[in-house]
Amino acid sequence: MTMKYIFVGNPTSGGGQVISGNNLPLSKGVAIACVGDKAICPKHNTVSKIITGDPNHKIMGKPVARINDLLSCGCKLLPQSSSTIEDDIENYGIKFRLINEISENPLSNQYYKLEICGGNAFEGLTDEYGNTCLLESGKEVKHIILTTYDLSKPMESWD
């Protein structure tokens, strides 16, 4: 089934565009917009919030914005040629964003290991936004182990 969702850069009926989104699920490198994300509205001379979305498709608890969903100023979200993604209910995917607890900045180039309980393990470095690789599965995964390593210090001996 094809679903039409809104991404950063999509136009609005007020002549503006969406300016914020969630970087975790990207489509061609563009963040997807959710309820609470913002759009510039020249018609009403304001920055508006997205107030409606798909109640059945949420990212981090927020409904994903769709074509014709509403902004707080009353304008609608409009389609763009890159706003169509395939929604394949047979596939599941997740990635994690690592954030420094003190500075709240993304941990880029952080070594990590993702393990699916009873399955495969994936290792790598986080990207510039602190994201791990996208872990995709043909079925829903209930437990994932994420391990990070502090490579700035020498490892303890194995003795």
Short mmCIF file of C-alpha atoms in Angstrom, two decimals:
data_model
loop_
_atom_site.label_atom_id
_atom_site.label_comp_id
_atom_site.label_asym_id
_atom_site.label_seq_id
_atom_site.Cartn_x
_atom_site.Cartn_y
_atom_site.Cartn_z
CA MET A 1 0.00 0.00 0.00
CA THR A 2 1.31 3.47 -0.87
CA MET A 3 0.94 6.15 1.80
CA LYS A 4 1.58 9.83 1.19
CA TYR A 5 3.52 11.30 4.06
CA ILE A 6 5.03 14.74 4.56
CA PHE A 7 8.76 15.47 4.70
CA VAL A 8 10.90 18.51 5.47
CA GLY A 9 10.60 20.78 2.44
CA ASN A 10 7.03 19.81 1.49
CA PRO A 11 4.90 22.86 0.55
CA THR A 12 1.86 24.18 2.41
CA SER A 13 -1.37 25.70 1.08
CA GLY A 14 -0.24 29.06 2.54
CA GLY A 15 2.82 29.24 0.29
CA GLY A 16 5.28 28.01 2.92
CA GLN A 17 7.08 24.78 3.58
CA VAL A 18 7.73 22.25 6.34
CA ILE A 19 10.93 23.15 8.24
CA SER A 20 11.28 20.43 10.89
CA GLY A 21 10.98 16.66 11.07
CA ASN A 22 12.22 13.46 12.67
CA ASN A 23 15.64 12.35 11.39
CA LEU A 24 15.23 8.72 12.47
CA PRO A 25 13.20 7.48 9.51
CA LEU A 26 14.64 9.12 6.43
CA SER A 27 13.40 8.87 2.87
CA LYS A 28 16.20 9.66 0.44
CA GLY A 29 17.97 11.52 3.25
CA VAL A 30 14.99 13.74 4.13
CA ALA A 31 13.37 13.78 7.59
CA ILE A 32 9.71 12.79 7.91
CA ALA A 33 7.33 15.29 9.58
CA CYS A 34 5.12 14.43 12.56
CA VAL A 35 2.52 16.19 14.70
CA GLY A 36 4.32 19.01 16.53
CA ASP A 37 6.83 19.68 13.74
CA LYS A 38 6.82 23.14 12.18
CA ALA A 39 6.17 24.87 8.87
CA ILE A 40 6.65 28.47 7.76
CA CYS A 41 3.37 30.12 6.71
CA PRO A 42 3.77 33.35 4.68
CA LYS A 43 -0.04 33.65 4.31
CA HIS A 44 -0.47 34.05 8.08
CA ASN A 45 3.03 35.47 8.70
CA THR A 46 3.83 32.81 11.30
CA VAL A 47 5.60 29.56 12.06
CA SER A 48 2.84 26.98 12.50
CA LYS A 49 2.78 23.54 14.08
CA ILE A 50 1.45 20.40 12.43
CA ILE A 51 -1.67 19.49 14.42
CA THR A 52 -3.05 16.38 12.67
CA GLY A 53 -1.46 13.14 11.52
CA ASP A 54 -1.90 9.41 10.96
CA PRO A 55 -3.06 7.89 14.28
CA ASN A 56 -2.02 4.43 13.05
CA HIS A 57 1.57 5.33 12.12
CA LYS A 58 3.61 6.97 14.86
CA ILE A 59 7.28 7.80 15.24
CA MET A 60 8.51 8.20 18.81
CA GLY A 61 4.85 8.46 19.89
CA LYS A 62 3.93 11.22 17.40
CA PRO A 63 1.53 10.64 14.49
CA VAL A 64 3.19 10.99 11.07
CA ALA A 65 1.94 13.95 9.00
CA ARG A 66 0.09 13.18 5.75
CA ILE A 67 -0.95 15.15 2.71
CA ASN A 68 -3.92 17.43 3.59
CA ASP A 69 -3.23 17.27 7.34
CA LEU A 70 -3.61 20.62 9.11
CA LEU A 71 -1.30 23.28 10.50
CA SER A 72 -2.18 25.38 13.56
CA CYS A 73 -2.75 28.41 11.26
CA GLY A 74 -5.45 26.52 9.32
CA CYS A 75 -3.38 25.78 6.19
CA LYS A 76 -2.91 22.27 4.78
CA LEU A 77 0.18 20.20 4.01
CA LEU A 78 0.67 19.60 0.29
CA PRO A 79 2.31 16.83 -1.76
CA GLN A 80 5.69 16.92 -3.38
CA SER A 81 6.99 14.36 -5.85
CA SER A 82 9.32 12.89 -3.18
CA SER A 83 6.54 12.55 -0.60
CA THR A 84 5.46 9.02 -1.51
CA ILE A 85 6.89 6.10 0.42
CA GLU A 86 5.98 2.46 0.31
CA ASP A 87 4.39 1.12 3.47
CA ASP A 88 5.19 -2.60 3.54
CA ILE A 89 3.62 -4.12 6.61
CA GLU A 90 5.80 -7.22 6.20
CA ASN A 91 9.00 -5.31 6.97
CA TYR A 92 10.12 -3.83 10.26
CA GLY A 93 13.05 -1.52 10.84
CA ILE A 94 14.62 0.42 13.66
CA LYS A 95 17.67 2.52 14.23
CA PHE A 96 18.89 4.28 17.33
CA ARG A 97 20.19 7.79 17.91
CA LEU A 98 22.96 8.06 20.50
CA ILE A 99 22.97 11.34 22.47
CA ASN A 100 25.45 12.64 25.04
CA GLU A 101 23.48 12.78 28.31
CA ILE A 102 25.25 15.92 29.52
CA SER A 103 25.56 18.08 26.39
CA GLU A 104 22.53 16.52 24.61
CA ASN A 105 24.59 16.53 21.38
CA PRO A 106 24.56 13.55 18.99
CA LEU A 107 27.40 11.05 19.43
CA SER A 108 28.89 10.92 15.94
CA ASN A 109 31.49 8.27 15.01
CA GLN A 110 30.57 6.24 18.11
CA TYR A 111 31.36 2.52 17.80
CA TYR A 112 28.34 0.32 18.57
CA LYS A 113 27.04 -3.23 18.25
CA LEU A 114 23.36 -4.14 17.71
CA GLU A 115 22.26 -7.69 18.47
CA ILE A 116 18.88 -9.18 17.72
CA CYS A 117 18.13 -11.67 20.48
CA GLY A 118 18.54 -15.11 18.96
CA GLY A 119 19.72 -13.59 15.68
CA ASN A 120 22.35 -11.53 13.92
CA ALA A 121 24.74 -8.86 15.21
CA PHE A 122 25.65 -5.66 13.39
CA GLU A 123 28.60 -3.39 14.22
CA GLY A 124 29.45 0.07 13.00
CA LEU A 125 29.99 3.75 13.69
CA THR A 126 27.17 6.25 14.18
CA ASP A 127 26.69 8.89 11.49
CA GLU A 128 27.08 12.65 11.99
CA TYR A 129 23.61 12.76 13.64
CA GLY A 130 24.42 9.94 16.09
CA ASN A 131 22.28 7.38 14.22
CA THR A 132 23.09 3.68 14.01
CA CYS A 133 22.43 1.72 10.83
CA LEU A 134 18.84 0.83 10.01
CA LEU A 135 18.20 -2.65 11.38
CA GLU A 136 15.59 -4.28 9.14
CA SER A 137 13.77 -7.53 9.74
CA GLY A 138 11.02 -9.51 8.04
CA LYS A 139 9.30 -9.82 11.42
CA GLU A 140 8.75 -7.72 14.51
CA VAL A 141 11.70 -7.92 16.88
CA LYS A 142 10.87 -7.76 20.60
CA HIS A 143 14.40 -7.46 22.03
CA ILE A 144 17.50 -5.72 20.70
CA ILE A 145 20.75 -5.33 22.62
CA LEU A 146 22.67 -2.11 21.91
CA THR A 147 26.26 -2.04 23.17
CA THR A 148 28.55 0.98 22.91
CA TYR A 149 32.26 1.13 23.53
CA ASP A 150 34.36 4.00 24.87
CA LEU A 151 37.34 3.87 22.54
CA SER A 152 38.96 6.95 24.08
CA LYS A 153 40.37 4.81 26.91
CA PRO A 154 42.55 1.68 26.75
CA MET A 155 40.63 -1.56 27.17
CA GLU A 156 41.17 -3.50 30.36
CA SER A 157 43.28 -6.61 30.03
CA TRP A 158 41.57 -9.95 29.44
CA ASP A 159 43.36 -11.58 32.39
#
